[in-house]
Amino acid sequence: MNITVRIWRQHDQAAAGRMVSYKVDGISPDMSFLEMLDVLNDQLTAAGDDPVAFDHDCREGICGMCSLVINGIAHGPEALTTTCQLYMRHFDDGDTIDIEPWRSESFPILRDLIVDRSAMDRIIQAGGYISAPTGSAPDAAATLVPKKNADRAFDAAVCIGCGACIAACPNGSGMLFTGAKANHLGVLPQGQPERHERALAMVNQHDAEGFGGCTQIGECTAVCPVGIPLDVISFLNADVLSALPRKTD
Amino acid sequence: MSTGNVAGVRSTAARSSVALHAAMAVTGLIMILFLLAHMYGNLKVFEGQQGFDGYAAYLREIAQPLLPHAGALWILRVILLASVLLHIFSAFTLWHRSRSATGGKGGWRYETTKNRRGVQRSYASFTMRWGGVVIGLFVIYHLLHLSADVIAPGGASASPYQRMVNGFQIWWVVLSYVIALIALGFHLRHGIWSAFASLGANKSVGTRRFLNQLATVVMLIILVGFLVPPLAIFAGWVS
Amino acid sequence: MEPLFTVGEPIQDVKAPAGPLQDQWEARRFGAKLINPANRRKLSVIIVGTGLAGSSAAATLGEAGYHVKSFCYQDSPRRAHSIAAQGGINAAKNYRNDGDSIRRLFYDTVKGGDYRSRESNVYRLAEVSSAIIDQCVAQGVPFARDYGGLLDTRSFGGVQVSRTFYARGQTGQQLLLGAYQALERQVSAGTVEVHTRHEMLELIVIDGKARGVVVRDLVDGTLETHMADAVVLASGGYGNVYHLSTNAMGCNTSATWRAHRKGALFANPCFTQIHPTCIPVSGEHQSKLTLMSESLRNDGRIWVPVKAGDTRAPGDIPKEERDYYLERQYPAFGNLVPRDVASRAAKNQCDAGRGVGPGGRGVYLDLADAIVRLGRDAIEEKYGNLLDMYQKITDEDPYRVPMRIYPAVHYTMGGLWVDYDLESSIPGLFVIGEANYSDHGANRLGASALMQGLADGYFILPNTINDYLAKNPADAADSSHPEAVKALETVHERLNRFLSINGNRTVDSFHKELGALVWEYCGMERNAEGLEHAVGLIRALKDEFWTNVKVTGTNEELNQTLERAGRVADFFELAELMCIDALHRAESCGSHFRTESQTDDGEALRNDDAFAYVAAWEFTGEGSPPRLRKENLEYHNVELAQRSYK
């Protein structure tokens, strides 16, 4: 396969960026999308140019590091797939593919396709945890967890924190990410004591980071590589709203 | 959570996007209740002038003599006006936040021209904000025409029935009304589902489907209910 | 010719208290000096790496009140490669009432490691395993539950009890997120500062003690010196020396190798685990390999066609023309033999021409019988995400067509030598998780890596590091100390050297060639002749690297090529040591199979008389042969036996 890629090139956060076209030849359909970029980078290095910087690490769809908007869609055209698990067999010979970084005012571009997603860490810092100091835990079997709740918690807990939801949201909202954590911890018995405080603190941090609000469009869940359901946002909304009117405790 | 200042966390959260969306949801639902009542009143047009004007007069007599003349109506008007203002205020605040979050470009912030509509965005969700503006402008015009009797296409009258029949005999009045209703339809289609989701009602895939169906049904009822009287007048079935 | 290595004084662990195995850990905790909580905040600890070991240690030390500085090369601590572990985590809970106990977990681990690990450390690991599950459940880790709401378990390769706790196929992810959340909680409490996108490039040793690190800010290239009262390396394993492995692209040995060059002994580098169930290589372009959890071996049956060169589609091969070779050769354990055994068996089948798929390097892992027995839904519930991943990569439907698998490098048992306190041979330098060599001997059992990482981070290090800190009160060493300045300059010079070579070959091409070489000569089977040959080849390739590599750009920018160049340069030195270690260990044990040392029926043949020791290597200078320091292994509680899974 021979393809053309148009890639966002930007030297650093302060620099201006632009789309640059490259031809990449001899691509095998069994290559992953990132291996195609590896080939391009070999070409660029051989020519003495700076290779394209992009984030990637595990290349098996779990670490959440890879983060490319491909033809306008976060993680590309395949549903339930991270960029690193996207294979070139889903493209055609002669295609032109546009590749851009996640775009959100809260994700400054560091170089080319790499953005700074530390805002998401700060949302977790604000309350995305259960306070369980090491050594304080009762026996694991002491509290039964209905399978339904354990499964529901798991479905929300598989969020890989890649930020595709934010990159895809027309409002630049991070509510799917935030809701997933609130939902994961909020349906488990261990997460009940801090449940409402957690929801409030995370939503406040979400807003303070400059993410937009959720208008329930559902674009986030459509691009989510692990299929976090949209209802986690409603779960978070309900927790926040029921926590608002309480008296100061 | 480490601060331990729950009150502070709570007062900040009261200004959060979640709270603003809840405000939009509640005020939106109030307006929908109003629309349903309004629609019911409009359909009275088929009872003839006496029935329609009688209904209009009755609205001013609700809860009399406990309340003064038109007292209940004014209470409802104040609630409605407050809802409208809060709805608009929240909408603009959230709009501003979304624009800031996306460098002022919203869903069009990518250089590529491919897949500008995203993966699955509905037309309704696409037009919430501009649809809202269209509806807002229409409501002003509508109030000036049929409530305040300030602009009077087709001829002014003391009888609401007469005003309505006079107005909807003119093609552009009907057309403007239809356009506004289409905007309203889109707005309701996404708005009703979104309101319930914002309030925390979307608990599963099943409820999500139900809420979306509910939104479509309510939207259609309101649309049809509002379209029938003017079209009937325009067609000459009511005169 | 100069000898490849020299032999120095033996070493031994002096920290494990004398007495019965089951009392040692309690005795050690009692013997360790404590630090007044008020004094802890004056003490600082650097932790490099944020995987299970690093995150859990940082969170726990932060909770205890120490001032923790944590570093990772990724953009968030949550991305560390522990996240990719699929199958599960072992714990001697005996919830199944199937005869499990601390002693059995201890025994299984020592036996699984083919009797090349230290009894005291392994027993302690088994002892704290239960508390890990408690801790994780309290944090909200959504382990699989049965309909009664109790924790579910499954069995794993190499054991006959069901002691593996799991969260579908994403156990590592869920455990890491638990540790990550605990870490972020401490960040907000102000006890831990996390430096993301920072890579450790040098260890600072002052007066013989580890006192700090030099890190590079990967965003703008700034070199920073960070000083502390103790340094903890939790930087993971070195499997990427093979280029193709199941490790993440960024996994590297630089932190441990830099420490080794500063005096930390490197133990058993040749013990590298080849995981039997990975997706086979599809072509030249391949950048990494993907693991399919070996939990699949619970329900999947492994087979090859009886006839060599059989190219029929798997569905067209009748049962009687299939060789379920693991079930045939190892009737007692069948498809659940330990990883090293399963891997080599697959290699042998492929070498004999019975391999399947492109290039003939693959065997079938067939779920068809399990689907008939349990139903498709049950299989989907257990392995859904793994099977989806397989389908994405290969474009084949594993519910209908048997999966193709082949062994791939997965985990490294070797690592920096540590004592019972997890302290390396440099005082004040602690090493935890995969980065150390401690618990798995010559082969690690499935679902034990997560257990060890969390045991080290949550429970062991936080109870031993205090002893060092209490005995070595903080002094005023800061980044202007001559040793710190020197370390910074060394790093600077090295980076400039990479940038000034301006040769003709990319960093990746060197990495690929090095990897292929190590895989060929120091992979699933090794022999003296090949290893000697490999040392020569590695040296030649290393020389070429230092004269012909092309690193574009500058240091003062985000430069991924420069990052990789540093990692590959360290892999060259490590690869040489691996081959030397493999060469000197003229026995087969666990993952280390020397063709010269096998039984008549081709099983690994240990030589306990000559090799019942840990080979800890001392760095003696650039170009100078490493020095072997032996730690003799004594077994008082298990009897050394030839492993048998038949």
mmCIF file with all atom_site columns, N, CA and C in Angstrom, chain C residues 316-370:
data_model
loop_
_atom_site.group_PDB
_atom_site.id
_atom_site.type_symbol
_atom_site.label_atom_id
_atom_site.label_alt_id
_atom_site.label_comp_id
_atom_site.label_asym_id
_atom_site.label_entity_id
_atom_site.label_seq_id
_atom_site.pdbx_PDB_ins_code
_atom_site.Cartn_x
_atom_site.Cartn_y
_atom_site.Cartn_z
_atom_site.occupancy
_atom_site.B_iso_or_equiv
_atom_site.pdbx_formal_charge
_atom_site.auth_seq_id
_atom_site.auth_comp_id
_atom_site.auth_asym_id
_atom_site.auth_atom_id
_atom_site.pdbx_PDB_model_num
ATOM 1   N N  . ASP C 1 316 ? -10.160 -28.414 9.152  1.00 0.00 ? 316 ASP C N  1
ATOM 2   C CA . ASP C 1 316 ? -10.161 -29.587 8.263  1.00 0.00 ? 316 ASP C CA 1
ATOM 3   C C  . ASP C 1 316 ? -9.307  -30.722 8.791  1.00 0.00 ? 316 ASP C C  1
ATOM 4   N N  . ILE C 1 317 ? -8.637  -30.472 9.912  1.00 0.00 ? 317 ILE C N  1
ATOM 5   C CA . ILE C 1 317 ? -7.765  -31.520 10.459 1.00 0.00 ? 317 ILE C CA 1
ATOM 6   C C  . ILE C 1 317 ? -8.555  -32.310 11.493 1.00 0.00 ? 317 ILE C C  1
ATOM 7   N N  . PRO C 1 318 ? -8.815  -33.585 11.247 1.00 0.00 ? 318 PRO C N  1
ATOM 8   C CA . PRO C 1 318 ? -9.615  -34.368 12.198 1.00 0.00 ? 318 PRO C CA 1
ATOM 9   C C  . PRO C 1 318 ? -8.858  -34.590 13.502 1.00 0.00 ? 318 PRO C C  1
ATOM 10  N N  . LYS C 1 319 ? -9.638  -34.842 14.568 1.00 0.00 ? 319 LYS C N  1
ATOM 11  C CA . LYS C 1 319 ? -9.080  -34.998 15.919 1.00 0.00 ? 319 LYS C CA 1
ATOM 12  C C  . LYS C 1 319 ? -7.887  -35.939 15.961 1.00 0.00 ? 319 LYS C C  1
ATOM 13  N N  . GLU C 1 320 ? -7.989  -37.084 15.254 1.00 0.00 ? 320 GLU C N  1
ATOM 14  C CA . GLU C 1 320 ? -6.929  -38.080 15.362 1.00 0.00 ? 320 GLU C CA 1
ATOM 15  C C  . GLU C 1 320 ? -5.650  -37.653 14.647 1.00 0.00 ? 320 GLU C C  1
ATOM 16  N N  . GLU C 1 321 ? -5.743  -36.599 13.843 1.00 0.00 ? 321 GLU C N  1
ATOM 17  C CA . GLU C 1 321 ? -4.520  -36.105 13.207 1.00 0.00 ? 321 GLU C CA 1
ATOM 18  C C  . GLU C 1 321 ? -3.981  -34.858 13.892 1.00 0.00 ? 321 GLU C C  1
ATOM 19  N N  . ARG C 1 322 ? -4.474  -34.642 15.126 1.00 0.00 ? 322 ARG C N  1
ATOM 20  C CA . ARG C 1 322 ? -3.964  -33.524 15.912 1.00 0.00 ? 322 ARG C CA 1
ATOM 21  C C  . ARG C 1 322 ? -3.126  -34.083 17.058 1.00 0.00 ? 322 ARG C C  1
ATOM 22  N N  . ASP C 1 323 ? -2.058  -33.379 17.378 1.00 0.00 ? 323 ASP C N  1
ATOM 23  C CA . ASP C 1 323 ? -1.240  -33.794 18.513 1.00 0.00 ? 323 ASP C CA 1
ATOM 24  C C  . ASP C 1 323 ? -1.413  -32.771 19.634 1.00 0.00 ? 323 ASP C C  1
ATOM 25  N N  . TYR C 1 324 ? -2.171  -33.158 20.674 1.00 0.00 ? 324 TYR C N  1
ATOM 26  C CA . TYR C 1 324 ? -2.300  -32.305 21.859 1.00 0.00 ? 324 TYR C CA 1
ATOM 27  C C  . TYR C 1 324 ? -1.070  -32.577 22.712 1.00 0.00 ? 324 TYR C C  1
ATOM 28  N N  . TYR C 1 325 ? 0.042   -32.004 22.282 1.00 0.00 ? 325 TYR C N  1
ATOM 29  C CA . TYR C 1 325 ? 1.337   -32.481 22.781 1.00 0.00 ? 325 TYR C CA 1
ATOM 30  C C  . TYR C 1 325 ? 1.570   -32.218 24.261 1.00 0.00 ? 325 TYR C C  1
ATOM 31  N N  . LEU C 1 326 ? 1.014   -31.142 24.805 1.00 0.00 ? 326 LEU C N  1
ATOM 32  C CA . LEU C 1 326 ? 1.231   -30.914 26.247 1.00 0.00 ? 326 LEU C CA 1
ATOM 33  C C  . LEU C 1 326 ? 0.482   -31.948 27.074 1.00 0.00 ? 326 LEU C C  1
ATOM 34  N N  . GLU C 1 327 ? -0.738  -32.236 26.651 1.00 0.00 ? 327 GLU C N  1
ATOM 35  C CA . GLU C 1 327 ? -1.521  -33.241 27.375 1.00 0.00 ? 327 GLU C CA 1
ATOM 36  C C  . GLU C 1 327 ? -0.872  -34.611 27.258 1.00 0.00 ? 327 GLU C C  1
ATOM 37  N N  . ARG C 1 328 ? -0.235  -34.841 26.106 1.00 0.00 ? 328 ARG C N  1
ATOM 38  C CA . ARG C 1 328 ? 0.414   -36.133 25.894 1.00 0.00 ? 328 ARG C CA 1
ATOM 39  C C  . ARG C 1 328 ? 1.693   -36.242 26.705 1.00 0.00 ? 328 ARG C C  1
ATOM 40  N N  . GLN C 1 329 ? 2.502   -35.175 26.693 1.00 0.00 ? 329 GLN C N  1
ATOM 41  C CA . GLN C 1 329 ? 3.814   -35.267 27.352 1.00 0.00 ? 329 GLN C CA 1
ATOM 42  C C  . GLN C 1 329 ? 3.735   -35.065 28.862 1.00 0.00 ? 329 GLN C C  1
ATOM 43  N N  . TYR C 1 330 ? 2.768   -34.243 29.301 1.00 0.00 ? 330 TYR C N  1
ATOM 44  C CA . TYR C 1 330 ? 2.676   -33.926 30.728 1.00 0.00 ? 330 TYR C CA 1
ATOM 45  C C  . TYR C 1 330 ? 1.279   -34.226 31.232 1.00 0.00 ? 330 TYR C C  1
ATOM 46  N N  . PRO C 1 331 ? 0.920   -35.502 31.351 1.00 0.00 ? 331 PRO C N  1
ATOM 47  C CA . PRO C 1 331 ? -0.467  -35.832 31.699 1.00 0.00 ? 331 PRO C CA 1
ATOM 48  C C  . PRO C 1 331 ? -0.935  -35.220 33.015 1.00 0.00 ? 331 PRO C C  1
ATOM 49  N N  . ALA C 1 332 ? -0.046  -35.035 33.995 1.00 0.00 ? 332 ALA C N  1
ATOM 50  C CA . ALA C 1 332 ? -0.492  -34.513 35.290 1.00 0.00 ? 332 ALA C CA 1
ATOM 51  C C  . ALA C 1 332 ? -0.922  -33.044 35.183 1.00 0.00 ? 332 ALA C C  1
ATOM 52  N N  . PHE C 1 333 ? -0.143  -32.237 34.504 1.00 0.00 ? 333 PHE C N  1
ATOM 53  C CA . PHE C 1 333 ? -0.443  -30.814 34.415 1.00 0.00 ? 333 PHE C CA 1
ATOM 54  C C  . PHE C 1 333 ? -1.070  -30.428 33.080 1.00 0.00 ? 333 PHE C C  1
ATOM 55  N N  . GLY C 1 334 ? -0.859  -31.237 32.061 1.00 0.00 ? 334 GLY C N  1
ATOM 56  C CA . GLY C 1 334 ? -1.463  -30.983 30.756 1.00 0.00 ? 334 GLY C CA 1
ATOM 57  C C  . GLY C 1 334 ? -1.132  -29.597 30.230 1.00 0.00 ? 334 GLY C C  1
ATOM 58  N N  . ASN C 1 335 ? -2.170  -28.868 29.853 1.00 0.00 ? 335 ASN C N  1
ATOM 59  C CA . ASN C 1 335 ? -1.957  -27.540 29.273 1.00 0.00 ? 335 ASN C CA 1
ATOM 60  C C  . ASN C 1 335 ? -1.508  -26.518 30.301 1.00 0.00 ? 335 ASN C C  1
ATOM 61  N N  . LEU C 1 336 ? -1.501  -26.916 31.583 1.00 0.00 ? 336 LEU C N  1
ATOM 62  C CA . LEU C 1 336 ? -1.153  -25.960 32.630 1.00 0.00 ? 336 LEU C CA 1
ATOM 63  C C  . LEU C 1 336 ? 0.278   -26.115 33.148 1.00 0.00 ? 336 LEU C C  1
ATOM 64  N N  . VAL C 1 337 ? 1.162   -26.665 32.340 1.00 0.00 ? 337 VAL C N  1
ATOM 65  C CA . VAL C 1 337 ? 2.568   -26.755 32.773 1.00 0.00 ? 337 VAL C CA 1
ATOM 66  C C  . VAL C 1 337 ? 3.132   -25.338 32.897 1.00 0.00 ? 337 VAL C C  1
ATOM 67  N N  . PRO C 1 338 ? 4.227   -25.153 33.665 1.00 0.00 ? 338 PRO C N  1
ATOM 68  C CA . PRO C 1 338 ? 4.803   -23.820 33.800 1.00 0.00 ? 338 PRO C CA 1
ATOM 69  C C  . PRO C 1 338 ? 5.212   -23.241 32.441 1.00 0.00 ? 338 PRO C C  1
ATOM 70  N N  . ARG C 1 339 ? 5.421   -21.946 32.461 1.00 0.00 ? 339 ARG C N  1
ATOM 71  C CA . ARG C 1 339 ? 5.646   -21.218 31.228 1.00 0.00 ? 339 ARG C CA 1
ATOM 72  C C  . ARG C 1 339 ? 6.861   -21.700 30.448 1.00 0.00 ? 339 ARG C C  1
ATOM 73  N N  . ASP C 1 340 ? 7.954   -21.927 31.169 1.00 0.00 ? 340 ASP C N  1
ATOM 74  C CA . ASP C 1 340 ? 9.175   -22.305 30.452 1.00 0.00 ? 340 ASP C CA 1
ATOM 75  C C  . ASP C 1 340 ? 8.979   -23.635 29.731 1.00 0.00 ? 340 ASP C C  1
ATOM 76  N N  . VAL C 1 341 ? 8.274   -24.551 30.393 1.00 0.00 ? 341 VAL C N  1
ATOM 77  C CA . VAL C 1 341 ? 8.052   -25.867 29.781 1.00 0.00 ? 341 VAL C CA 1
ATOM 78  C C  . VAL C 1 341 ? 7.158   -25.738 28.550 1.00 0.00 ? 341 VAL C C  1
ATOM 79  N N  . ALA C 1 342 ? 6.090   -24.970 28.707 1.00 0.00 ? 342 ALA C N  1
ATOM 80  C CA . ALA C 1 342 ? 5.159   -24.797 27.587 1.00 0.00 ? 342 ALA C CA 1
ATOM 81  C C  . ALA C 1 342 ? 5.836   -24.107 26.411 1.00 0.00 ? 342 ALA C C  1
ATOM 82  N N  . SER C 1 343 ? 6.669   -23.127 26.695 1.00 0.00 ? 343 SER C N  1
ATOM 83  C CA . SER C 1 343 ? 7.325   -22.375 25.625 1.00 0.00 ? 343 SER C CA 1
ATOM 84  C C  . SER C 1 343 ? 8.267   -23.260 24.825 1.00 0.00 ? 343 SER C C  1
ATOM 85  N N  . ARG C 1 344 ? 9.061   -24.007 25.549 1.00 0.00 ? 344 ARG C N  1
ATOM 86  C CA . ARG C 1 344 ? 10.053  -24.820 24.848 1.00 0.00 ? 344 ARG C CA 1
ATOM 87  C C  . ARG C 1 344 ? 9.382   -25.946 24.065 1.00 0.00 ? 344 ARG C C  1
ATOM 88  N N  . ALA C 1 345 ? 8.275   -26.459 24.628 1.00 0.00 ? 345 ALA C N  1
ATOM 89  C CA . ALA C 1 345 ? 7.546   -27.507 23.904 1.00 0.00 ? 345 ALA C CA 1
ATOM 90  C C  . ALA C 1 345 ? 7.030   -26.954 22.575 1.00 0.00 ? 345 ALA C C  1
ATOM 91  N N  . ALA C 1 346 ? 6.542   -25.717 22.597 1.00 0.00 ? 346 ALA C N  1
ATOM 92  C CA . ALA C 1 346 ? 6.051   -25.105 21.357 1.00 0.00 ? 346 ALA C CA 1
ATOM 93  C C  . ALA C 1 346 ? 7.183   -24.927 20.363 1.00 0.00 ? 346 ALA C C  1
ATOM 94  N N  . LYS C 1 347 ? 8.325   -24.487 20.871 1.00 0.00 ? 347 LYS C N  1
ATOM 95  C CA . LYS C 1 347 ? 9.489   -24.291 20.007 1.00 0.00 ? 347 LYS C CA 1
ATOM 96  C C  . LYS C 1 347 ? 9.879   -25.616 19.359 1.00 0.00 ? 347 LYS C C  1
ATOM 97  N N  . ASN C 1 348 ? 9.900   -26.678 20.171 1.00 0.00 ? 348 ASN C N  1
ATOM 98  C CA . ASN C 1 348 ? 10.293  -27.981 19.634 1.00 0.00 ? 348 ASN C CA 1
ATOM 99  C C  . ASN C 1 348 ? 9.351   -28.448 18.537 1.00 0.00 ? 348 ASN C C  1
ATOM 100 N N  . GLN C 1 349 ? 8.046   -28.229 18.741 1.00 0.00 ? 349 GLN C N  1
ATOM 101 C CA . GLN C 1 349 ? 7.086   -28.629 17.710 1.00 0.00 ? 349 GLN C CA 1
ATOM 102 C C  . GLN C 1 349 ? 7.351   -27.855 16.415 1.00 0.00 ? 349 GLN C C  1
ATOM 103 N N  . CYS C 1 350 ? 7.601   -26.568 16.549 1.00 0.00 ? 350 CYS C N  1
ATOM 104 C CA . CYS C 1 350 ? 7.834   -25.752 15.351 1.00 0.00 ? 350 CYS C CA 1
ATOM 105 C C  . CYS C 1 350 ? 9.159   -26.124 14.684 1.00 0.00 ? 350 CYS C C  1
ATOM 106 N N  . ASP C 1 351 ? 10.171  -26.382 15.518 1.00 0.00 ? 351 ASP C N  1
ATOM 107 C CA . ASP C 1 351 ? 11.454  -26.805 14.956 1.00 0.00 ? 351 ASP C CA 1
ATOM 108 C C  . ASP C 1 351 ? 11.304  -28.101 14.167 1.00 0.00 ? 351 ASP C C  1
ATOM 109 N N  . ALA C 1 352 ? 10.357  -28.943 14.630 1.00 0.00 ? 352 ALA C N  1
ATOM 110 C CA . ALA C 1 352 ? 10.144  -30.218 13.942 1.00 0.00 ? 352 ALA C CA 1
ATOM 111 C C  . ALA C 1 352 ? 9.244   -30.064 12.718 1.00 0.00 ? 352 ALA C C  1
ATOM 112 N N  . GLY C 1 353 ? 8.898   -28.833 12.398 1.00 0.00 ? 353 GLY C N  1
ATOM 113 C CA . GLY C 1 353 ? 8.145   -28.596 11.169 1.00 0.00 ? 353 GLY C CA 1
ATOM 114 C C  . GLY C 1 353 ? 6.637   -28.676 11.333 1.00 0.00 ? 353 GLY C C  1
ATOM 115 N N  . ARG C 1 354 ? 6.168   -28.829 12.566 1.00 0.00 ? 354 ARG C N  1
ATOM 116 C CA . ARG C 1 354 ? 4.728   -28.953 12.759 1.00 0.00 ? 354 ARG C CA 1
ATOM 117 C C  . ARG C 1 354 ? 4.064   -27.620 13.117 1.00 0.00 ? 354 ARG C C  1
ATOM 118 N N  . GLY C 1 355 ? 4.835   -26.542 13.056 1.00 0.00 ? 355 GLY C N  1
ATOM 119 C CA . GLY C 1 355 ? 4.279   -25.235 13.378 1.00 0.00 ? 355 GLY C CA 1
ATOM 120 C C  . GLY C 1 355 ? 3.240   -24.807 12.355 1.00 0.00 ? 355 GLY C C  1
ATOM 121 N N  . VAL C 1 356 ? 2.345   -23.921 12.770 1.00 0.00 ? 356 VAL C N  1
ATOM 122 C CA . VAL C 1 356 ? 1.273   -23.481 11.889 1.00 0.00 ? 356 VAL C CA 1
ATOM 123 C C  . VAL C 1 356 ? 1.344   -21.974 11.668 1.00 0.00 ? 356 VAL C C  1
ATOM 124 N N  . GLY C 1 357 ? 0.639   -21.524 10.637 1.00 0.00 ? 357 GLY C N  1
ATOM 125 C CA . GLY C 1 357 ? 0.590   -20.098 10.339 1.00 0.00 ? 357 GLY C CA 1
ATOM 126 C C  . GLY C 1 357 ? 1.772   -19.657 9.512  1.00 0.00 ? 357 GLY C C  1
ATOM 127 N N  . PRO C 1 358 ? 1.810   -18.354 9.168  1.00 0.00 ? 358 PRO C N  1
ATOM 128 C CA . PRO C 1 358 ? 2.892   -17.852 8.321  1.00 0.00 ? 358 PRO C CA 1
ATOM 129 C C  . PRO C 1 358 ? 4.258   -18.122 8.944  1.00 0.00 ? 358 PRO C C  1
ATOM 130 N N  . GLY C 1 359 ? 5.159   -18.668 8.177  1.00 0.00 ? 359 GLY C N  1
ATOM 131 C CA . GLY C 1 359 ? 6.507   -18.932 8.677  1.00 0.00 ? 359 GLY C CA 1
ATOM 132 C C  . GLY C 1 359 ? 6.596   -20.159 9.560  1.00 0.00 ? 359 GLY C C  1
ATOM 133 N N  . GLY C 1 360 ? 5.458   -20.781 9.850  1.00 0.00 ? 360 GLY C N  1
ATOM 134 C CA . GLY C 1 360 ? 5.480   -22.004 10.649 1.00 0.00 ? 360 GLY C CA 1
ATOM 135 C C  . GLY C 1 360 ? 5.902   -21.798 12.093 1.00 0.00 ? 360 GLY C C  1
ATOM 136 N N  . ARG C 1 361 ? 5.859   -20.557 12.574 1.00 0.00 ? 361 ARG C N  1
ATOM 137 C CA . ARG C 1 361 ? 6.204   -20.321 13.978 1.00 0.00 ? 361 ARG C CA 1
ATOM 138 C C  . ARG C 1 361 ? 4.918   -20.050 14.752 1.00 0.00 ? 361 ARG C C  1
ATOM 139 N N  . GLY C 1 362 ? 4.180   -21.108 15.037 1.00 0.00 ? 362 GLY C N  1
ATOM 140 C CA . GLY C 1 362 ? 2.961   -20.949 15.808 1.00 0.00 ? 362 GLY C CA 1
ATOM 141 C C  . GLY C 1 362 ? 2.343   -22.295 16.110 1.00 0.00 ? 362 GLY C C  1
ATOM 142 N N  . VAL C 1 363 ? 1.567   -22.358 17.194 1.00 0.00 ? 363 VAL C N  1
ATOM 143 C CA . VAL C 1 363 ? 0.803   -23.570 17.508 1.00 0.00 ? 363 VAL C CA 1
ATOM 144 C C  . VAL C 1 363 ? -0.630  -23.121 17.794 1.00 0.00 ? 363 VAL C C  1
ATOM 145 N N  . TYR C 1 364 ? -1.563  -24.075 17.737 1.00 0.00 ? 364 TYR C N  1
ATOM 146 C CA . TYR C 1 364 ? -2.954  -23.712 17.972 1.00 0.00 ? 364 TYR C CA 1
ATOM 147 C C  . TYR C 1 364 ? -3.296  -23.721 19.453 1.00 0.00 ? 364 TYR C C  1
ATOM 148 N N  . LEU C 1 365 ? -4.064  -22.712 19.859 1.00 0.00 ? 365 LEU C N  1
ATOM 149 C CA . LEU C 1 365 ? -4.694  -22.704 21.179 1.00 0.00 ? 365 LEU C CA 1
ATOM 150 C C  . LEU C 1 365 ? -6.189  -22.703 20.882 1.00 0.00 ? 365 LEU C C  1
ATOM 151 N N  . ASP C 1 366 ? -6.825  -23.830 21.185 1.00 0.00 ? 366 ASP C N  1
ATOM 152 C CA . ASP C 1 366 ? -8.158  -24.086 20.654 1.00 0.00 ? 366 ASP C CA 1
ATOM 153 C C  . ASP C 1 366 ? -9.206  -24.033 21.760 1.00 0.00 ? 366 ASP C C  1
ATOM 154 N N  . LEU C 1 367 ? -10.166 -23.130 21.617 1.00 0.00 ? 367 LEU C N  1
ATOM 155 C CA . LEU C 1 367 ? -11.212 -22.993 22.628 1.00 0.00 ? 367 LEU C CA 1
ATOM 156 C C  . LEU C 1 367 ? -12.472 -23.776 22.280 1.00 0.00 ? 367 LEU C C  1
ATOM 157 N N  . ALA C 1 368 ? -12.436 -24.494 21.140 1.00 0.00 ? 368 ALA C N  1
ATOM 158 C CA . ALA C 1 368 ? -13.668 -25.128 20.642 1.00 0.00 ? 368 ALA C CA 1
ATOM 159 C C  . ALA C 1 368 ? -14.304 -26.043 21.679 1.00 0.00 ? 368 ALA C C  1
ATOM 160 N N  . ASP C 1 369 ? -13.500 -26.898 22.331 1.00 0.00 ? 369 ASP C N  1
ATOM 161 C CA . ASP C 1 369 ? -14.073 -27.835 23.306 1.00 0.00 ? 369 ASP C CA 1
ATOM 162 C C  . ASP C 1 369 ? -14.706 -27.084 24.473 1.00 0.00 ? 369 ASP C C  1
ATOM 163 N N  . ALA C 1 370 ? -14.022 -26.020 24.919 1.00 0.00 ? 370 ALA C N  1
ATOM 164 C CA . ALA C 1 370 ? -14.548 -25.248 26.049 1.00 0.00 ? 370 ALA C CA 1
ATOM 165 C C  . ALA C 1 370 ? -15.840 -24.541 25.672 1.00 0.00 ? 370 ALA C C  1
#
